[in-house]
């Protein structure tokens, strides 16, 4: 039953993802022309075994997406307690054209939730560049009953953006967490929160903000 719910996403969800990748979605005026690439350096966590996370950059360099295939937290129905919390730490190598630097201005998370009445789902995330301080976790809570796609957005004001140091290659790290809790729901029934997708239609979208580095 869980499998059918996780793969039964609507066409509207796919359309929303495509709209998110339009040039106006978080792109700066000085977006580099040369294609940006993003490679996965390391992947660790109970929600993302090696090989279960894929990254793709939009053609206009305005954003990149991360798609998971095994990211699911569940509770109740006799599921072991350890399954109620899943996490993933991605370390990404962003290849930036010379003379540019970037920050992440906005992140859209989409998934599917099946929460019994009284159950609780939580999505958390933090971000940081290698060698720099980790940001505080952004937390989004979902209360059952829920049996639908869910979405959460993290936005950072321009004055608070953390920019990649010019002329240096530092990995961009994404630390995420999913939780499913029984709460006051019937403990014999299973609830879950998922960020996974078997067909790539559900993913996390990270919007770039670009600027040119000072001339040396």
Short mmCIF file of N, CA and C in Angstrom, two decimals, residues 55-166:
data_model
loop_
_atom_site.label_atom_id
_atom_site.label_comp_id
_atom_site.label_asym_id
_atom_site.label_seq_id
_atom_site.Cartn_x
_atom_site.Cartn_y
_atom_site.Cartn_z
N UNK A 55 21.32 14.32 -8.68
CA UNK A 55 21.30 15.78 -8.79
C UNK A 55 21.29 16.19 -10.25
N UNK A 56 20.49 17.21 -10.58
CA UNK A 56 20.44 17.74 -11.95
C UNK A 56 20.31 19.25 -11.90
N UNK A 57 21.02 19.96 -12.79
CA UNK A 57 20.98 21.42 -12.86
C UNK A 57 20.04 21.83 -13.98
N UNK A 58 19.22 22.85 -13.75
CA UNK A 58 18.32 23.34 -14.79
C UNK A 58 19.13 23.96 -15.92
N UNK A 59 18.64 23.90 -17.15
CA UNK A 59 19.39 24.42 -18.30
C UNK A 59 19.76 25.89 -18.21
N UNK A 60 18.96 26.68 -17.46
CA UNK A 60 19.23 28.11 -17.36
C UNK A 60 20.07 28.49 -16.14
N UNK A 61 20.59 27.49 -15.43
CA UNK A 61 21.46 27.71 -14.25
C UNK A 61 20.74 28.41 -13.10
N UNK A 62 19.43 28.38 -13.08
CA UNK A 62 18.71 29.06 -12.01
C UNK A 62 18.53 28.20 -10.77
N UNK A 63 18.68 26.88 -10.90
CA UNK A 63 18.41 25.98 -9.78
C UNK A 63 19.00 24.61 -10.07
N UNK A 64 19.08 23.81 -9.01
CA UNK A 64 19.37 22.39 -9.20
C UNK A 64 18.40 21.57 -8.36
N UNK A 65 18.14 20.35 -8.80
CA UNK A 65 17.21 19.49 -8.09
C UNK A 65 17.93 18.29 -7.51
N UNK A 66 17.41 17.81 -6.39
CA UNK A 66 17.89 16.56 -5.78
C UNK A 66 16.69 15.62 -5.70
N UNK A 67 16.85 14.43 -6.27
CA UNK A 67 15.79 13.43 -6.25
C UNK A 67 16.26 12.22 -5.45
N UNK A 68 15.45 11.80 -4.50
CA UNK A 68 15.76 10.64 -3.66
C UNK A 68 14.90 9.45 -4.07
N UNK A 69 15.42 8.25 -3.87
CA UNK A 69 14.65 7.06 -4.21
C UNK A 69 14.34 6.18 -3.01
N UNK A 70 14.88 6.50 -1.82
CA UNK A 70 14.66 5.64 -0.65
C UNK A 70 14.43 6.45 0.63
N UNK A 71 13.96 7.68 0.51
CA UNK A 71 13.87 8.56 1.68
C UNK A 71 12.47 8.50 2.26
N UNK A 72 12.28 7.71 3.30
CA UNK A 72 10.96 7.46 3.87
C UNK A 72 11.07 7.23 5.36
N UNK A 73 10.29 7.97 6.15
CA UNK A 73 10.20 7.77 7.60
C UNK A 73 8.79 7.30 7.91
N UNK A 74 8.68 6.27 8.77
CA UNK A 74 7.34 5.74 9.08
C UNK A 74 7.27 5.31 10.54
N UNK A 75 6.04 5.32 11.05
CA UNK A 75 5.81 4.97 12.45
C UNK A 75 4.45 4.32 12.60
N UNK A 76 4.30 3.51 13.67
CA UNK A 76 3.03 2.83 13.92
C UNK A 76 2.94 1.53 13.14
N UNK A 77 1.90 0.77 13.43
CA UNK A 77 1.66 -0.47 12.70
C UNK A 77 2.73 -1.52 12.90
N UNK A 78 3.44 -1.47 14.03
CA UNK A 78 4.49 -2.45 14.30
C UNK A 78 5.82 -2.15 13.64
N UNK A 79 5.94 -0.98 13.01
CA UNK A 79 7.21 -0.59 12.38
C UNK A 79 8.25 -0.33 13.47
N UNK A 80 9.50 -0.81 13.32
CA UNK A 80 10.53 -0.54 14.34
C UNK A 80 10.69 0.96 14.58
N UNK A 81 10.94 1.34 15.82
CA UNK A 81 11.03 2.75 16.20
C UNK A 81 12.11 3.49 15.41
N UNK A 82 13.19 2.79 15.03
CA UNK A 82 14.29 3.43 14.31
C UNK A 82 13.84 3.95 12.95
N UNK A 83 12.74 3.42 12.41
CA UNK A 83 12.24 3.87 11.11
C UNK A 83 11.53 5.21 11.18
N UNK A 84 11.29 5.72 12.38
CA UNK A 84 10.57 6.97 12.54
C UNK A 84 11.38 8.21 12.24
N UNK A 85 12.71 8.08 12.20
CA UNK A 85 13.57 9.22 11.88
C UNK A 85 14.58 8.80 10.82
N UNK A 86 14.61 9.54 9.71
CA UNK A 86 15.59 9.32 8.66
C UNK A 86 16.30 10.64 8.36
N UNK A 87 17.57 10.53 8.02
CA UNK A 87 18.34 11.74 7.73
C UNK A 87 19.21 11.52 6.51
N UNK A 88 19.70 12.63 5.97
CA UNK A 88 20.59 12.55 4.81
C UNK A 88 21.52 13.75 4.80
N UNK A 89 22.81 13.49 4.68
CA UNK A 89 23.81 14.55 4.53
C UNK A 89 24.44 14.41 3.16
N UNK A 90 24.16 15.38 2.30
CA UNK A 90 24.73 15.41 0.96
C UNK A 90 25.85 16.44 0.92
N UNK A 91 26.97 16.06 0.36
CA UNK A 91 28.06 17.00 0.13
C UNK A 91 28.23 17.12 -1.38
N UNK A 92 28.00 18.33 -1.90
CA UNK A 92 27.96 18.54 -3.34
C UNK A 92 29.12 19.41 -3.81
N UNK A 93 29.66 19.07 -4.96
CA UNK A 93 30.69 19.88 -5.61
C UNK A 93 30.00 20.68 -6.73
N UNK A 94 29.88 21.98 -6.52
CA UNK A 94 29.24 22.84 -7.52
C UNK A 94 30.34 23.49 -8.36
N UNK A 95 30.36 23.15 -9.64
CA UNK A 95 31.37 23.69 -10.54
C UNK A 95 30.85 25.01 -11.12
N UNK A 96 31.42 26.11 -10.63
CA UNK A 96 30.96 27.45 -10.96
C UNK A 96 31.86 28.07 -12.02
N UNK A 97 31.30 28.70 -13.05
CA UNK A 97 32.13 29.38 -14.05
C UNK A 97 33.03 30.43 -13.40
N UNK A 98 34.20 30.61 -13.95
CA UNK A 98 35.17 31.55 -13.40
C UNK A 98 34.58 32.95 -13.31
N UNK A 99 34.84 33.60 -12.17
CA UNK A 99 34.39 34.97 -11.98
C UNK A 99 33.03 35.09 -11.31
N UNK A 100 32.43 33.97 -10.92
CA UNK A 100 31.11 33.99 -10.30
C UNK A 100 31.14 33.33 -8.92
N UNK A 101 30.19 33.74 -8.09
CA UNK A 101 29.95 33.07 -6.82
C UNK A 101 28.45 32.89 -6.67
N UNK A 102 28.04 31.99 -5.78
CA UNK A 102 26.62 31.69 -5.64
C UNK A 102 26.23 31.53 -4.19
N UNK A 103 24.94 31.70 -3.94
CA UNK A 103 24.32 31.37 -2.66
C UNK A 103 23.02 30.65 -2.98
N UNK A 104 22.45 30.01 -1.97
CA UNK A 104 21.15 29.36 -2.14
C UNK A 104 20.10 30.25 -1.47
N UNK A 105 19.24 30.84 -2.29
CA UNK A 105 18.29 31.83 -1.79
C UNK A 105 16.96 31.20 -1.37
N UNK A 106 16.62 30.06 -1.95
CA UNK A 106 15.31 29.46 -1.69
C UNK A 106 15.39 27.97 -1.98
N UNK A 107 14.67 27.20 -1.17
CA UNK A 107 14.62 25.75 -1.39
C UNK A 107 13.16 25.30 -1.29
N UNK A 108 12.73 24.53 -2.27
CA UNK A 108 11.38 23.95 -2.26
C UNK A 108 11.49 22.44 -2.07
N UNK A 109 10.84 21.96 -1.02
CA UNK A 109 10.79 20.52 -0.77
C UNK A 109 9.39 20.02 -1.08
N UNK A 110 9.31 18.91 -1.79
CA UNK A 110 8.03 18.28 -2.09
C UNK A 110 8.13 16.79 -1.77
N UNK A 111 7.06 16.27 -1.20
CA UNK A 111 7.03 14.86 -0.91
C UNK A 111 5.60 14.38 -0.81
N UNK A 112 5.43 13.20 -0.25
CA UNK A 112 4.09 12.65 -0.04
C UNK A 112 3.98 12.21 1.41
N UNK A 113 2.82 12.50 2.01
CA UNK A 113 2.60 12.11 3.40
C UNK A 113 1.31 11.32 3.56
N UNK A 114 1.37 10.31 4.39
CA UNK A 114 0.18 9.57 4.79
C UNK A 114 0.20 9.50 6.32
N UNK A 115 -0.49 10.45 6.94
CA UNK A 115 -0.50 10.56 8.40
C UNK A 115 -1.90 10.29 8.92
N UNK A 116 -1.99 9.34 9.86
CA UNK A 116 -3.27 9.06 10.49
C UNK A 116 -3.69 10.25 11.36
N UNK A 117 -4.98 10.41 11.65
CA UNK A 117 -5.43 11.49 12.53
C UNK A 117 -4.67 11.47 13.85
N UNK A 118 -4.01 12.58 14.18
CA UNK A 118 -3.24 12.66 15.41
C UNK A 118 -1.76 12.37 15.24
N UNK A 119 -1.34 11.81 14.09
CA UNK A 119 0.08 11.56 13.83
C UNK A 119 0.77 12.86 13.41
N UNK A 120 2.10 12.88 13.51
CA UNK A 120 2.87 14.09 13.23
C UNK A 120 4.01 13.77 12.27
N UNK A 121 4.18 14.61 11.28
CA UNK A 121 5.30 14.51 10.36
C UNK A 121 6.15 15.76 10.44
N UNK A 122 7.46 15.62 10.31
CA UNK A 122 8.37 16.76 10.39
C UNK A 122 9.42 16.67 9.29
N UNK A 123 9.69 17.81 8.66
CA UNK A 123 10.79 17.93 7.70
C UNK A 123 11.72 19.04 8.19
N UNK A 124 13.02 18.75 8.23
CA UNK A 124 14.01 19.71 8.70
C UNK A 124 15.17 19.77 7.72
N UNK A 125 15.84 20.93 7.66
CA UNK A 125 17.00 21.06 6.78
C UNK A 125 17.90 22.19 7.26
N UNK A 126 19.19 22.02 7.01
CA UNK A 126 20.18 23.08 7.23
C UNK A 126 21.21 22.99 6.12
N UNK A 127 21.97 24.08 5.94
CA UNK A 127 22.88 24.18 4.80
C UNK A 127 24.16 24.87 5.23
N UNK A 128 25.28 24.50 4.61
CA UNK A 128 26.52 25.20 4.91
C UNK A 128 27.59 24.84 3.88
N UNK A 129 28.53 25.76 3.69
CA UNK A 129 29.68 25.50 2.84
C UNK A 129 30.78 24.85 3.68
N UNK A 130 31.56 24.01 3.06
CA UNK A 130 32.68 23.34 3.73
C UNK A 130 33.55 24.36 4.44
N UNK A 131 33.82 24.13 5.72
CA UNK A 131 34.66 25.02 6.49
C UNK A 131 33.95 26.21 7.08
N UNK A 132 32.64 26.34 6.86
CA UNK A 132 31.87 27.46 7.38
C UNK A 132 30.82 26.94 8.35
N UNK A 133 30.24 27.84 9.14
CA UNK A 133 29.27 27.43 10.16
C UNK A 133 27.98 26.92 9.51
N UNK A 134 27.41 25.89 10.14
CA UNK A 134 26.15 25.35 9.66
C UNK A 134 25.01 26.27 10.06
N UNK A 135 24.05 26.48 9.14
CA UNK A 135 22.90 27.31 9.46
C UNK A 135 22.01 26.58 10.46
N UNK A 136 21.13 27.35 11.11
CA UNK A 136 20.16 26.73 12.00
C UNK A 136 19.17 25.90 11.18
N UNK A 137 18.65 24.85 11.78
CA UNK A 137 17.68 24.02 11.09
C UNK A 137 16.40 24.82 10.81
N UNK A 138 15.86 24.66 9.60
CA UNK A 138 14.53 25.16 9.27
C UNK A 138 13.60 23.97 9.45
N UNK A 139 12.52 24.13 10.20
CA UNK A 139 11.65 23.02 10.56
C UNK A 139 10.23 23.26 10.08
N UNK A 140 9.63 22.23 9.49
CA UNK A 140 8.24 22.30 9.03
C UNK A 140 7.49 21.10 9.59
N UNK A 141 6.36 21.38 10.24
CA UNK A 141 5.57 20.34 10.88
C UNK A 141 4.26 20.11 10.12
N UNK A 142 3.85 18.85 10.03
CA UNK A 142 2.61 18.48 9.37
C UNK A 142 1.81 17.61 10.33
N UNK A 143 0.54 17.98 10.54
CA UNK A 143 -0.32 17.26 11.47
C UNK A 143 -1.35 16.42 10.71
N UNK A 144 -1.51 15.15 11.15
CA UNK A 144 -2.51 14.31 10.54
C UNK A 144 -3.92 14.70 11.01
N UNK A 145 -4.91 14.43 10.19
CA UNK A 145 -4.84 13.49 9.07
C UNK A 145 -4.30 14.16 7.80
N UNK A 146 -3.47 13.40 7.06
CA UNK A 146 -2.91 13.85 5.80
C UNK A 146 -2.76 12.64 4.90
N UNK A 147 -3.18 12.78 3.66
CA UNK A 147 -2.99 11.72 2.66
C UNK A 147 -2.85 12.42 1.30
N UNK A 148 -1.72 13.09 1.12
CA UNK A 148 -1.57 13.94 -0.07
C UNK A 148 -0.11 14.34 -0.22
N UNK A 149 0.19 15.01 -1.35
CA UNK A 149 1.50 15.64 -1.51
C UNK A 149 1.66 16.74 -0.47
N UNK A 150 2.88 16.96 -0.01
CA UNK A 150 3.16 18.07 0.89
C UNK A 150 4.29 18.92 0.30
N UNK A 151 4.36 20.17 0.71
CA UNK A 151 5.40 21.08 0.24
C UNK A 151 5.86 21.96 1.39
N UNK A 152 7.15 22.24 1.42
CA UNK A 152 7.74 23.16 2.41
C UNK A 152 8.79 24.00 1.69
N UNK A 153 8.86 25.29 2.04
CA UNK A 153 9.80 26.20 1.39
C UNK A 153 10.64 26.92 2.43
N UNK A 154 11.96 26.93 2.20
CA UNK A 154 12.89 27.71 3.01
C UNK A 154 13.38 28.88 2.17
N UNK A 155 13.27 30.09 2.72
CA UNK A 155 13.70 31.29 2.00
C UNK A 155 14.66 32.09 2.87
N UNK A 156 15.72 32.61 2.24
CA UNK A 156 16.71 33.42 2.94
C UNK A 156 16.74 34.82 2.33
N UNK A 157 16.65 35.86 3.15
CA UNK A 157 16.72 37.23 2.67
C UNK A 157 18.10 37.54 2.10
N UNK A 158 18.15 38.47 1.16
CA UNK A 158 19.41 38.78 0.48
C UNK A 158 20.49 39.20 1.45
N UNK A 159 20.11 39.85 2.53
CA UNK A 159 21.11 40.33 3.49
C UNK A 159 21.70 39.19 4.32
N UNK A 160 21.04 38.04 4.33
CA UNK A 160 21.50 36.92 5.15
C UNK A 160 22.07 35.78 4.32
N UNK A 161 22.19 35.96 3.01
CA UNK A 161 22.71 34.90 2.17
C UNK A 161 24.16 34.58 2.49
N UNK A 162 24.49 33.30 2.49
CA UNK A 162 25.88 32.86 2.68
C UNK A 162 26.45 32.54 1.30
N UNK A 163 27.46 33.30 0.88
CA UNK A 163 28.03 33.15 -0.45
C UNK A 163 29.25 32.25 -0.44
N UNK A 164 29.37 31.45 -1.48
CA UNK A 164 30.57 30.64 -1.65
C UNK A 164 31.77 31.56 -1.84
N UNK A 165 32.89 31.33 -1.15
CA UNK A 165 34.05 32.22 -1.28
C UNK A 165 34.55 32.26 -2.73
N UNK A 166 34.79 33.47 -3.24
CA UNK A 166 35.27 33.62 -4.61
C UNK A 166 36.64 32.96 -4.78
#
